[in-house]
């Protein structure tokens, strides 16, 4: 019979501790696999945050949104506007991004959640594409007579923007470089120690991710999280159990929208620029892939999925034939050319083929994602240990 | 005092008159059985009590409050719980979680973003759920995923979920359908027991006459959407109209 036991709070604390240690030491342990660029690590952390929030909606309630990139984009635009009007401090930018994307999520969620299943997914996709179209052609900005999103060029901070808090909080510090700074600490700054690169922006994002993951963990283990899981399993029963499921799903939608908005704001830290392409449907699809690849409904899965997809994107999309020749040097010369020419279809601009194949394999053979795979391996390992112990015990008894 | 008062309820599906001027009065603390041949409208009537269907005309009053204008979760919060004909449980969750959810719903109301405390630290809710599981005999399976249960256990789990809410009125749609004789008798004992200790009013739809006559304080007979008799069990047994409904006119003659 299938038994399910949940981790106790001490197990969760240990997991959280390991997670925090792993995130903070990323610049060190990612160096051997060549992924310790500040820019790439920031993307791991930001998309990990995006996927973690998405998982609160998709993993717990089972509602598959195909429009969460809209909130990512809204978060970015809000952050850049905060930079323009208030100054280059990331904290108000992050707060405003969360609030504004939360308001948008409330409106979009309220309408979309009137339907479930495929109709819900289509409604969210439609909303996201509308947001993209509005941002791309700056319809609202034209209507109001201002440059709200600056259309296809993208919104950026200009030297003559008011930035009213700059100079107040950071008196005596030159902010004319227009880089994001935390009370004077330039977030594009990188300290180098023994060849390891410690980037201020990365640590700011990592700090946000740690807090957001802790909140996600509380939600997962709470009565609220249990209700969201119940929505996924049997919404009908929940209604006849005295629970109004609509506000629960809407709350999950708004929370995940806020996570996406926060991730969008963090994307503007190294480069204070917001463009409409961030809201395109491919970006919405990518976060679905991340969550499924890592393991939907698990705490760490979405972050793993995000890391793996962003890492593979970085690696495979930059490879070409020369790198493949080097990588496949062990193959005899005669066959190598053929192998390389086939394999080259799967790298460079064709790396999405690889991603598609991996995704298919995961969905078919490992529906629980990487976390489920790890669990199975762990079970095989510990199971065989137990059997070994039993054999030893039997042998001792025989003596 | 009548806790559930049904007056002149009509429901029509296209050309079919599913409920025809149904009147029913359920006394506080009693077990009221609704019997009748297949297609008599028993489940339709129950659906009208929990907000799944709205009658075309008539009124359904529970504790002096109409159940017709309010949604299923509001009806439940008012104290009406229902056990379905096919068990409606949370199949992905454990037995204990299945019973804790209604306990939380009873404590926190229909919506509360209770996101900070841990479920495993909610000792009171847990103890309450465990005591209900103990009563119903599922306590040793508390960590089993509900989808792994046998059909009989699923029904008992659903009953535990309803009992965890301390309902004033419990609606049971064929609670022993598909159960073995032993399980059926255990369910009869259980329903008798929880009736006494908690004073819960119950409305039971049942085909098994053994169950009906061992439990019911009063029986209503439904045929072709109309209540043809509502009386004490001993009077129902000898009522010619009931025999006619079940066996046909010729058999009685």
XYZ file of C-alpha atoms in Angstrom:
652
model
C 0.000 0.000 0.000
C 1.287 3.437 -0.876
C 2.412 5.274 2.238
C 3.151 8.991 2.213
C 4.980 10.724 5.016
C 5.873 14.383 4.941
C 9.200 15.785 6.121
C 9.193 17.007 9.692
C 10.132 20.588 10.490
C 13.677 19.563 11.474
C 14.166 17.813 8.126
C 12.862 20.945 6.390
C 15.229 23.139 8.417
C 18.179 20.973 7.417
C 17.101 21.088 3.776
C 16.736 24.863 3.965
C 20.184 25.176 5.536
C 21.771 23.056 2.791
C 19.907 25.077 0.172
C 21.098 28.406 1.598
C 24.686 27.132 1.767
C 24.465 25.835 -1.804
C 23.095 29.119 -3.167
C 25.636 31.279 -1.359
C 28.562 29.154 -2.514
C 27.412 28.957 -6.135
C 30.336 31.095 -7.385
C 32.668 28.391 -6.014
C 31.069 25.064 -6.916
C 29.859 26.211 -10.325
C 33.408 27.138 -11.405
C 34.518 23.581 -12.371
C 31.571 23.186 -14.766
C 32.202 26.621 -16.223
C 28.944 28.204 -15.091
C 30.243 30.685 -12.560
C 29.722 33.822 -14.637
C 27.870 36.425 -12.540
C 25.431 36.950 -15.383
C 24.571 33.238 -15.749
C 24.338 32.673 -11.992
C 21.964 35.602 -11.695
C 19.811 33.996 -14.342
C 19.824 30.678 -12.416
C 18.613 32.460 -9.319
C 16.062 34.724 -11.022
C 14.477 31.961 -13.093
C 14.610 29.689 -10.061
C 12.523 32.320 -8.293
C 10.146 32.571 -11.258
C 9.704 28.778 -11.399
C 9.274 28.492 -7.613
C 6.401 30.969 -7.749
C 4.876 29.292 -10.791
C 4.970 25.987 -8.928
C 2.777 27.427 -6.157
C 0.015 27.748 -8.744
C 0.755 24.857 -11.109
C 2.306 22.345 -8.702
C -0.168 22.778 -5.863
C -3.505 23.616 -7.505
C -2.838 22.001 -10.902
C -3.987 25.130 -12.781
C -1.656 25.441 -15.791
C -1.124 29.096 -16.649
C 0.374 29.814 -20.042
C 0.720 33.510 -19.422
C 3.030 34.037 -16.496
C 5.636 35.790 -18.621
C 3.225 38.753 -18.626
C 3.907 39.248 -14.920
C 7.638 38.881 -15.512
C 7.449 41.704 -18.043
C 5.177 43.846 -15.876
C 7.682 43.438 -13.026
C 10.511 44.576 -15.314
C 8.661 47.642 -16.580
C 7.655 48.598 -13.045
C 11.238 48.231 -11.835
C 12.604 50.418 -14.629
C 9.940 53.056 -13.907
C 10.938 52.920 -10.248
C 14.569 53.477 -11.300
C 13.542 56.366 -13.537
C 11.329 58.136 -11.028
C 12.682 57.183 -7.616
C 16.290 56.310 -8.251
C 18.570 53.365 -8.859
C 17.813 51.548 -5.591
C 16.591 47.959 -6.177
C 14.461 47.747 -3.000
C 11.635 50.139 -3.978
C 11.854 48.705 -7.494
C 11.297 45.173 -6.168
C 8.455 46.266 -3.855
C 6.623 48.171 -6.594
C 7.139 45.296 -9.045
C 5.541 42.872 -6.583
C 2.596 45.201 -5.924
C 1.903 46.072 -9.568
C 2.238 42.498 -10.849
C 0.017 41.407 -7.941
C -2.696 43.842 -9.064
C -2.445 42.596 -12.661
C -2.529 38.985 -11.452
C -5.651 39.750 -9.437
C -7.462 41.084 -12.523
C -6.205 38.440 -14.990
C -6.684 35.648 -12.447
C -10.190 36.765 -11.538
C -11.299 36.503 -15.154
C -9.270 33.414 -16.142
C -10.212 31.373 -13.076
C -13.849 31.421 -14.111
C -12.813 28.454 -16.241
C -10.576 25.483 -15.537
C -8.458 23.053 -17.539
C -7.558 23.949 -21.109
C -9.905 26.970 -21.151
C -8.060 28.484 -18.215
C -4.721 27.934 -19.969
C -6.002 29.549 -23.172
C -7.412 32.547 -21.286
C -4.105 33.187 -19.522
C -2.259 32.814 -22.842
C -4.622 35.323 -24.451
C -4.091 37.821 -21.635
C -0.318 37.445 -21.845
C -0.298 37.984 -25.598
C -2.493 41.046 -25.119
C -0.015 42.412 -22.585
C 2.797 41.693 -25.033
C 1.019 43.468 -27.872
C 0.194 46.461 -25.674
C 3.789 46.709 -24.469
C 5.307 46.172 -27.910
C 3.325 48.941 -29.574
C 3.005 50.993 -26.370
C -0.758 51.381 -26.876
C -1.480 52.716 -23.391
C 1.473 55.074 -23.590
C 0.222 56.481 -26.912
C -3.244 56.870 -25.414
C -1.873 58.754 -22.417
C 0.651 60.659 -24.503
C 3.720 59.375 -22.636
C 6.433 56.815 -23.306
C 5.138 54.076 -21.006
C 6.950 51.055 -22.453
C 8.896 52.771 -25.251
C 7.656 50.149 -27.709
C 10.077 47.839 -29.479
C 13.186 49.718 -28.346
C 12.488 48.892 -24.738
C 12.341 51.067 -21.668
C 15.618 52.256 -20.156
C 16.836 54.777 -17.611
C 17.945 58.094 -19.096
C 20.311 60.678 -17.668
C 17.617 63.361 -17.417
C 15.125 61.154 -15.489
C 14.056 62.660 -12.139
C 15.396 59.838 -9.861
C 14.265 61.885 -6.855
C 15.798 59.669 -4.175
C 19.231 59.487 -5.770
C 21.485 61.902 -3.996
C 19.236 61.804 -0.922
C 20.024 58.254 0.156
C 23.385 58.138 -1.554
C 24.734 61.620 -0.970
C 28.235 62.110 -2.212
C 28.083 59.072 -4.475
C 28.186 59.521 -8.188
C 25.134 57.814 -9.720
C 25.561 59.203 -13.181
C 26.710 55.779 -14.421
C 23.037 54.708 -14.143
C 23.850 51.327 -12.648
C 21.653 49.862 -9.936
C 23.039 50.453 -6.469
C 21.951 49.325 -3.015
C 22.436 52.458 -0.883
C 25.660 53.205 -2.721
C 26.840 49.633 -3.311
C 27.107 49.176 -7.060
C 25.319 45.890 -7.857
C 27.321 45.342 -11.018
C 30.475 45.216 -8.916
C 32.361 41.908 -8.766
C 34.928 40.972 -6.141
C 37.512 38.480 -7.349
C 39.125 36.108 -4.854
C 41.396 33.240 -5.918
C 39.848 33.380 -9.358
C 36.269 33.055 -8.014
C 33.914 35.870 -8.920
C 31.582 37.187 -6.233
C 29.091 39.560 -7.772
C 27.056 42.009 -5.681
C 23.991 41.725 -7.930
C 24.087 37.949 -7.709
C 24.119 38.075 -3.931
C 21.228 40.521 -3.887
C 19.194 38.131 -6.094
C 20.307 35.127 -4.030
C 19.139 36.844 -0.857
C 15.723 37.487 -2.418
C 15.539 33.876 -3.659
C 16.313 32.506 -0.180
C 13.536 34.553 1.426
C 11.097 33.653 -1.367
C 11.954 29.938 -1.100
C 11.432 30.023 2.631
C 7.983 31.578 2.089
C 7.221 28.927 -0.547
C 8.211 26.211 1.921
C 5.915 27.662 4.598
C 3.067 27.714 2.057
C 3.743 24.098 1.027
C 3.595 22.822 4.613
C 0.731 25.027 5.819
C -3.032 24.416 6.023
C -3.336 26.903 3.135
C -1.000 24.726 1.035
C -2.960 21.627 2.007
C -6.143 23.290 0.729
C -4.387 24.101 -2.571
C -3.349 20.442 -2.913
C -6.954 19.472 -2.197
C -8.094 21.786 -5.029
C -5.887 19.818 -7.406
C -7.131 16.435 -6.187
C -10.887 16.975 -5.888
C -12.307 20.462 -6.143
C -15.841 19.101 -6.040
C -15.340 17.431 -2.669
C -13.707 20.571 -1.326
C -16.786 22.622 -2.237
C -19.027 20.143 -0.407
C -16.612 20.314 2.545
C -17.464 23.964 3.141
C -14.462 25.446 1.352
C -14.862 28.212 -1.195
C -12.289 27.101 -3.764
C -12.368 30.280 -5.898
C -10.487 32.597 -3.508
C -7.966 29.817 -2.842
C -7.097 29.445 -6.515
C -7.091 33.216 -6.956
C -4.742 33.630 -3.975
C -2.379 31.036 -5.477
C -2.558 32.826 -8.845
C -1.783 36.222 -7.297
C 1.092 34.850 -5.196
C 2.678 33.198 -8.230
C 2.140 36.400 -10.229
C 3.947 38.364 -7.515
C 6.874 35.922 -7.616
C 7.033 36.410 -11.383
C 6.937 40.199 -10.979
C 9.750 40.048 -8.442
C 11.798 37.914 -10.833
C 11.115 40.476 -13.565
C 12.405 43.277 -11.336
C 15.574 41.320 -10.543
C 16.218 40.861 -14.270
C 16.681 44.659 -14.432
C 19.449 44.751 -11.823
C 22.431 44.154 -14.074
C 20.817 45.775 -17.050
C 18.109 48.341 -16.231
C 16.225 47.673 -19.434
C 12.727 46.254 -19.956
C 11.636 44.957 -23.339
C 8.380 43.474 -24.561
C 10.013 40.220 -25.750
C 10.203 39.172 -22.078
C 6.412 38.760 -22.152
C 6.221 36.569 -25.229
C 4.475 33.202 -25.024
C 7.774 31.318 -25.406
C 8.853 32.747 -22.052
C 5.579 31.535 -20.502
C 6.173 28.094 -21.971
C 9.743 28.002 -20.692
C 8.684 28.274 -17.050
C 6.251 25.375 -17.558
C 9.158 23.313 -18.912
C 11.323 24.262 -15.935
C 8.717 23.156 -13.401
C 7.894 19.876 -15.164
C 11.553 19.069 -15.823
C 12.493 19.606 -12.188
C 9.376 18.063 -10.701
C 6.049 19.822 -10.302
C 4.696 20.086 -6.791
C 8.142 19.615 -5.227
C 9.988 22.369 -3.401
C 13.414 22.109 -5.035
C 12.376 20.724 -8.438
C 11.465 24.023 -10.134
C 14.788 25.575 -9.119
C 16.702 22.563 -10.466
C 14.697 22.697 -13.690
C 15.377 26.414 -14.088
C 19.098 25.900 -13.457
C 19.386 23.031 -15.903
C 17.477 24.804 -18.683
C 19.421 28.057 -18.292
C 22.730 26.178 -18.085
C 21.996 24.079 -21.178
C 20.805 27.160 -23.024
C 24.100 28.877 -22.245
C 26.220 25.841 -23.182
C 24.473 24.215 -26.123
C 23.358 27.397 -27.822
C 26.960 28.640 -28.063
C 28.412 25.360 -29.336
C 29.262 24.791 -32.981
C 31.147 22.204 -35.015
C 34.637 23.023 -33.649
C 33.499 22.461 -30.049
C 31.797 19.207 -31.035
C 34.967 17.980 -32.743
C 36.882 18.670 -29.564
C 34.204 17.080 -27.357
C 33.929 13.960 -29.525
C 37.695 13.578 -30.034
C 37.558 9.985 -28.751
C 35.613 8.874 -31.844
C 37.814 7.591 -34.740
C 38.415 10.185 -37.458
C 36.478 8.399 -40.210
C 33.147 8.345 -38.354
C 33.624 11.535 -36.381
C 32.674 13.862 -39.233
C 29.330 12.117 -39.684
C 28.632 12.081 -35.945
C 29.534 15.739 -35.632
C 27.364 16.792 -38.548
C 24.378 14.969 -37.017
C 25.097 16.231 -33.532
C 25.549 19.796 -34.744
C 21.823 19.880 -35.517
C 21.224 19.697 -31.763
C 23.513 22.539 -30.707
C 23.797 26.191 -31.542
C 20.516 27.578 -32.805
C 19.140 24.035 -32.791
C 19.563 23.499 -29.074
C 15.788 23.654 -28.658
C 15.744 20.240 -30.364
C 17.824 18.876 -27.493
C 15.560 20.553 -24.973
C 12.499 19.088 -26.689
C 13.962 15.587 -26.684
C 14.955 15.775 -23.022
C 11.525 17.114 -22.153
C 9.825 14.255 -24.017
C 11.964 11.675 -22.252
C 11.193 13.189 -18.849
C 7.443 13.402 -19.434
C 7.247 9.827 -20.742
C 9.631 8.015 -18.428
C 9.871 10.241 -15.365
C 6.649 12.229 -14.943
C 7.781 13.348 -11.489
C 10.793 15.113 -13.001
C 14.368 15.150 -11.799
C 13.371 15.146 -8.122
C 11.383 11.944 -8.669
C 14.399 10.447 -10.464
C 16.646 11.325 -7.551
C 14.151 9.799 -5.137
C 14.074 6.565 -7.138
C 17.849 6.349 -7.221
C 17.957 7.002 -3.467
C 15.426 4.233 -2.932
C 17.442 1.775 -5.000
C 20.590 2.688 -3.047
C 19.040 2.550 0.433
C 16.904 -0.459 -0.508
C 19.960 -2.432 -1.590
C 21.748 -1.386 1.597
C 18.909 -2.766 3.661
C 18.975 -6.014 1.696
C 22.737 -6.225 2.225
C 22.247 -5.774 5.947
C 19.599 -8.487 5.971
C 21.951 -10.852 4.164
C 24.707 -10.042 6.658
C 22.355 -10.575 9.581
C 21.258 -13.921 8.148
C 24.883 -14.932 7.650
C 25.736 -14.015 11.241
C 22.754 -15.977 12.514
C 23.914 -19.000 10.522
C 27.325 -18.847 12.174
C -38.770 20.023 15.795
C -38.181 19.549 12.096
C -34.562 20.323 11.220
C -35.151 19.860 7.481
C -38.404 20.976 5.938
C -39.032 20.306 2.235
C -42.165 21.848 0.749
C -43.691 21.409 -2.718
C -40.389 20.804 -4.485
C -40.631 20.329 -8.253
C -37.799 19.610 -10.657
C -38.161 18.960 -14.353
C -35.438 17.792 -16.761
C -36.862 18.412 -20.230
C -39.855 16.107 -20.525
C -39.123 14.231 -17.302
C -40.771 15.323 -14.082
C -37.939 14.189 -11.775
C -39.502 15.572 -8.584
C -43.230 16.044 -8.354
C -44.445 18.206 -5.467
C -42.207 16.586 -2.860
C -42.936 17.268 0.809
C -40.664 15.932 3.507
C -40.097 16.715 7.152
C -37.046 15.395 9.006
C -37.087 15.539 12.804
C -34.022 16.647 14.791
C -31.853 13.714 15.916
C -33.619 11.019 13.890
C -32.578 8.789 11.025
C -34.805 9.366 8.045
C -34.597 6.904 5.168
C -35.655 7.686 1.611
C -36.362 4.557 -0.407
C -37.832 3.940 -3.794
C -37.183 2.101 -7.058
C -34.421 3.150 -9.454
C -35.110 6.478 -11.122
C -37.586 7.538 -8.447
C -35.712 10.818 -7.896
C -33.921 10.036 -4.632
C -30.507 11.368 -5.666
C -32.114 14.343 -7.413
C -33.802 15.218 -4.139
C -30.522 14.956 -2.237
C -28.832 17.148 -4.865
C -31.439 19.799 -4.133
C -30.418 19.794 -0.462
C -26.701 20.439 -1.056
C -26.910 23.053 -3.798
C -25.919 20.829 -6.676
C -29.371 21.322 -8.225
C -31.918 24.075 -7.730
C -35.578 23.016 -7.718
C -37.880 24.747 -10.203
C -40.357 25.554 -7.461
C -40.751 24.866 -3.747
C -38.627 25.457 -0.676
C -35.959 23.592 1.300
C -35.567 24.944 4.824
C -32.764 23.827 7.139
C -32.946 25.083 10.728
C -35.302 27.807 9.547
C -32.915 28.907 6.765
C -33.454 28.406 3.040
C -30.829 26.229 1.326
C -31.856 27.262 -2.169
C -30.165 30.640 -2.562
C -26.789 29.611 -1.170
C -23.776 27.774 -2.649
C -22.599 24.250 -1.720
C -19.842 25.496 0.594
C -22.246 27.807 2.410
C -24.696 24.932 2.864
C -21.900 22.838 4.324
C -20.801 25.653 6.637
C -24.411 25.819 7.844
C -24.010 22.217 9.050
C -25.009 19.897 6.189
C -22.482 17.235 5.132
C -22.941 14.713 2.385
C -21.566 11.247 1.628
C -21.755 10.609 -2.117
C -22.839 7.488 -3.957
C -19.352 7.110 -5.439
C -16.846 8.179 -2.770
C -15.614 11.736 -3.264
C -12.279 11.865 -1.462
C -8.864 13.484 -1.984
C -7.217 10.510 -3.671
C -3.673 11.979 -3.811
C -3.559 12.802 -0.116
C -3.187 10.627 2.959
C -6.107 9.424 5.074
C -5.121 11.764 7.874
C -4.926 14.759 5.503
C -8.296 13.800 4.055
C -9.840 14.130 7.505
C -7.797 17.172 8.531
C -9.081 19.211 5.563
C -12.727 19.149 6.722
C -11.526 19.839 10.253
C -9.682 22.946 9.041
C -12.730 23.949 6.988
C -14.891 23.624 10.095
C -12.455 25.683 12.173
C -11.334 28.338 9.656
C -14.506 28.799 7.608
C -14.778 28.769 3.840
C -11.594 30.767 3.134
C -8.495 31.630 5.139
C -4.924 32.197 3.942
C -3.426 30.293 6.848
C 0.065 30.040 5.330
C 2.450 30.352 8.270
C 1.730 27.434 10.665
C 2.813 23.925 9.706
C 0.121 21.274 9.249
C 2.111 18.798 11.350
C 2.237 21.280 14.233
C -1.550 21.769 14.289
C -1.960 19.410 17.242
C -5.615 20.159 17.959
C -6.777 19.560 14.393
C -4.653 16.457 14.193
C -5.977 15.020 17.457
C -9.533 15.692 16.387
C -8.951 13.996 13.025
C -7.276 11.044 14.765
C -10.192 10.617 17.163
C -12.618 10.489 14.220
C -10.386 7.976 12.417
C -10.258 5.945 15.604
C -14.036 5.967 15.819
C -14.378 4.811 12.231
C -11.560 2.257 12.417
C -9.046 3.730 9.972
C -6.486 5.006 12.441
C -3.797 2.450 11.573
C -3.979 3.496 7.910
C -3.554 7.219 8.573
C -0.461 7.608 6.345
C -1.835 5.594 3.434
C -2.608 7.489 0.228
C -6.384 7.470 -0.171
C -6.319 6.108 -3.744
C -4.855 2.856 -2.371
C -7.883 2.131 -0.173
C -10.495 -0.524 -0.880
C -13.931 0.640 -1.950
C -15.399 -0.037 1.480
C -12.599 1.888 3.189
C -13.084 4.798 0.803
C -16.717 5.015 1.874
C -15.741 4.872 5.530
C -13.122 7.555 4.927
C -15.727 9.807 3.327
C -17.965 9.241 6.323
C -15.063 10.151 8.630
C -14.518 13.342 6.617
C -18.149 14.322 7.122
C -18.131 13.405 10.815
C -14.973 15.454 11.421
C -17.071 18.553 10.778
C -19.623 17.736 13.509
C -22.476 18.284 11.056
C -26.025 18.905 12.234
C -27.381 17.002 9.250
C -25.628 14.134 7.509
C -26.856 13.073 4.067
C -25.851 9.579 2.987
C -26.386 8.383 -0.580
C -26.388 4.575 -0.476
C -23.694 4.271 2.206
C -23.499 0.473 1.950
C -23.708 0.017 -1.830
C -21.186 -2.577 -2.981
C -20.218 -3.539 0.575
C -19.988 -7.089 1.893
C -22.513 -8.241 4.490
C -19.924 -7.851 7.264
C -18.985 -4.324 6.155
C -22.659 -3.445 5.833
C -23.350 -4.553 9.399
C -20.312 -2.632 10.637
C -21.632 0.479 8.867
C -25.087 0.001 10.420
C -23.495 -0.221 13.881
C -21.389 2.835 13.177
C -24.333 4.910 11.992
C -26.336 3.889 15.059
C -23.437 4.738 17.344
C -22.615 8.182 15.934
C -26.305 8.972 15.922
C -26.554 8.391 19.646
C -23.347 10.010 20.880
C -23.551 13.188 18.780
C -27.214 13.617 18.056
C -26.621 14.042 14.322
C -29.729 13.979 12.154
C -29.298 11.665 9.173
C -31.037 11.291 5.861
C -30.203 8.016 4.144
C -30.929 6.878 0.624
C -30.715 3.111 0.557
C -31.709 0.116 -1.518
C -30.821 -2.513 1.070
C -34.012 -3.078 3.106
C -31.982 -4.741 5.839
C -30.103 -1.469 6.357
C -33.243 0.634 6.091
C -35.254 -1.323 8.642
C -32.347 -1.640 11.102
C -31.665 2.078 11.114
C -34.596 4.232 10.124
C -36.846 6.001 12.577
C -39.010 7.112 9.695
C -39.185 6.159 6.031
C -40.270 8.155 3.015
C -41.085 6.240 -0.159
C -40.442 7.993 -3.449
C -41.889 6.761 -6.742
C -41.785 8.587 -10.073
C -40.669 11.776 -8.338
C -43.450 11.875 -5.759
C -43.542 10.917 -2.087
C -46.189 8.178 -1.958
C -45.771 7.385 1.731
C -43.965 8.848 4.739
C -44.394 6.854 7.916
C -42.871 4.684 10.650
C -41.016 1.583 9.390
C -43.659 -0.897 10.645
C -46.399 0.945 8.783
C -44.326 1.182 5.602
C -43.839 -2.593 5.610
C -47.548 -3.179 5.280
C -48.453 -0.207 3.104
C -50.075 -1.457 -0.135
C -49.000 1.676 -2.067
C -45.365 0.866 -1.327
C -45.749 -2.718 -2.468
C -47.374 -1.453 -5.628
C -44.524 0.955 -6.334
C -41.908 -1.731 -5.870
C -43.623 -4.783 -7.310
C -46.220 -3.422 -9.707
C -50.018 -3.407 -9.537
C -50.567 -7.026 -10.542
C -48.400 -8.421 -7.776
C -50.410 -6.623 -5.113
C -53.714 -7.680 -6.589
